[in-house]
Amino acid sequence: MRVLVTGAAGFIGNETARALLARGDEVVGIDNLNGYYDPALKRARLRRLDGEARFGFRELDLADGEAMRRLFAEGRFDRVVHLGAQAGVRFSIENPQAYLESNLVGFGHVLEGCRHNGIAHLVYASSSSVYGANTRTPFRVEDNTDHPVSLYAATKKANEGMAHAYSHLYGLPTTGLRFFTVYGPWGRPDMAPLIFTRKILAGEPIEVFNEGRHERDFTYVDDIVEGVVRVLDKPAAPDPHWSGDAPSPASSSAPWRLYNIGNAAPVALMDFIATIEAAVGRQAVKQMRPRQPGDVLRTAADVGALEAAVGFRPHTPLADGIGRMVRWYRDYHGV
């Protein structure tokens, strides 16, 4: 297939592009290489694809409507994996405009491109953050998600609704994937796994928010990518059992689906830190801090729907994934 991957210089997007190329697909990647975190890391990820004859890259902003129209008109894509977005819960509190432009306007441009160019399946990244104020876990795709606690989460919730409208009105098959705290080599330096790794190695104190009373469903990047690729190969179809009298929030009479992708094994934050300490070989200096705005206390994924649909559930043990991440970090940064 010929696949468009948005966010191809990002953490998950780059790994997804590599996986699609490895199995023989042709990939066009786009990214705006913005400065939310060091663009040098994004360019280093792209260099991993140097020499791939079936890969092409364009530096392009999702919010640029004319550029997106040209991309789709010229691209002749079969399917689209939309992983480009303005990420980060805490950044959304201080910089909401960036999320409105990328996650709402940009996603609208992706939907329009798919609608007008015969795309057979759009797979896009949602987030576990859509569960917001929900406290009953594990989170099920059938759960209500009407109470986001950050603008980032609200934009991801909006993406799911926008996709449904296009599936309903235009018959565009769309599948949203709710990712649960992704970590691994080449990961985002603004997220806790690599922040902790960097600071522990440097002998700097780490900030432990909510006094460490958080639990997260940490999911290794290779598991996320395998889920993405498997779902891409199974275009969403109408649910024959869906009823407007008792509507499921995860399926539809339109070709629209939602799935969780998580490790289904939440880890207490202090245990997570201990796993990094063991991989690094040093103890962390911990500074306990109160809970931050936008944070949720616990995430845990019910992945039964994903497993039933594509026969896969994430399985990488935390210690194995953290070990690989720390080894990459040491090698990449020479520490």
Coordinates of N, CA and C in Angstrom, one line a residue, residues 3 25 40 55 80 110-111 124 170 192 206 210-212 228 244 254 259-260 284 287 303 330:
V3 N 1.0 4.6 2.0 CA 0.4 5.1 3.2 C 1.0 6.5 3.6
D25 N 5.4 -1.7 2.4 CA 4.6 -0.6 2.0 C 5.4 0.6 1.6
A40 N 16.2 18.6 16.9 CA 17.4 17.7 16.5 C 17.0 16.3 16.7
F55 N 10.4 5.6 0.9 CA 10.0 6.6 1.9 C 10.3 8.0 1.3
V80 N -4.3 6.2 5.5 CA -3.6 7.3 6.3 C -3.5 6.9 7.7
V110 N -7.0 16.8 7.6 CA -6.8 15.3 7.3 C -8.1 14.7 6.9
L111 N -9.2 14.9 7.6 CA -10.5 14.4 7.3 C -10.9 14.8 5.9
Y124 N -6.2 7.0 13.4 CA -5.7 8.2 14.1 C -5.5 8.0 15.5
Y170 N -20.0 10.5 5.0 CA -19.3 10.3 3.7 C -18.9 8.8 3.6
A192 N 7.7 11.7 31.4 CA 8.4 11.2 32.6 C 9.4 10.1 32.4
I206 N 14.6 14.5 40.9 CA 13.4 14.3 40.1 C 12.2 14.8 40.9
N210 N 2.0 14.6 43.0 CA 1.0 13.9 43.8 C 1.6 13.0 44.8
E211 N 2.8 13.3 45.3 CA 3.5 12.5 46.3 C 3.7 11.1 45.9
G212 N 3.7 10.9 44.5 CA 4.0 9.5 44.0 C 2.7 8.7 44.0
V228 N -1.2 -0.5 15.9 CA -1.5 0.5 14.8 C -1.6 -0.2 13.4
G244 N -29.5 2.7 18.0 CA -29.7 4.1 18.5 C -30.5 4.1 19.8
A254 N -22.2 3.5 11.3 CA -21.2 4.0 10.3 C -19.9 3.2 10.5
Y259 N -10.6 1.9 19.8 CA -10.0 0.8 20.6 C -9.0 1.5 21.6
N260 N -8.8 0.8 22.7 CA -7.7 1.1 23.6 C -6.5 0.4 23.2
A284 N 17.4 7.6 42.6 CA 17.0 8.9 42.3 C 16.9 9.7 43.6
Q287 N 12.0 14.7 44.9 CA 11.4 15.8 45.5 C 9.9 15.7 45.3
V303 N -8.3 -3.9 27.0 CA -8.0 -4.1 25.6 C -8.7 -5.2 25.0
R330 N 21.6 6.0 26.8 CA 23.0 6.0 27.1 C 23.8 6.1 25.8

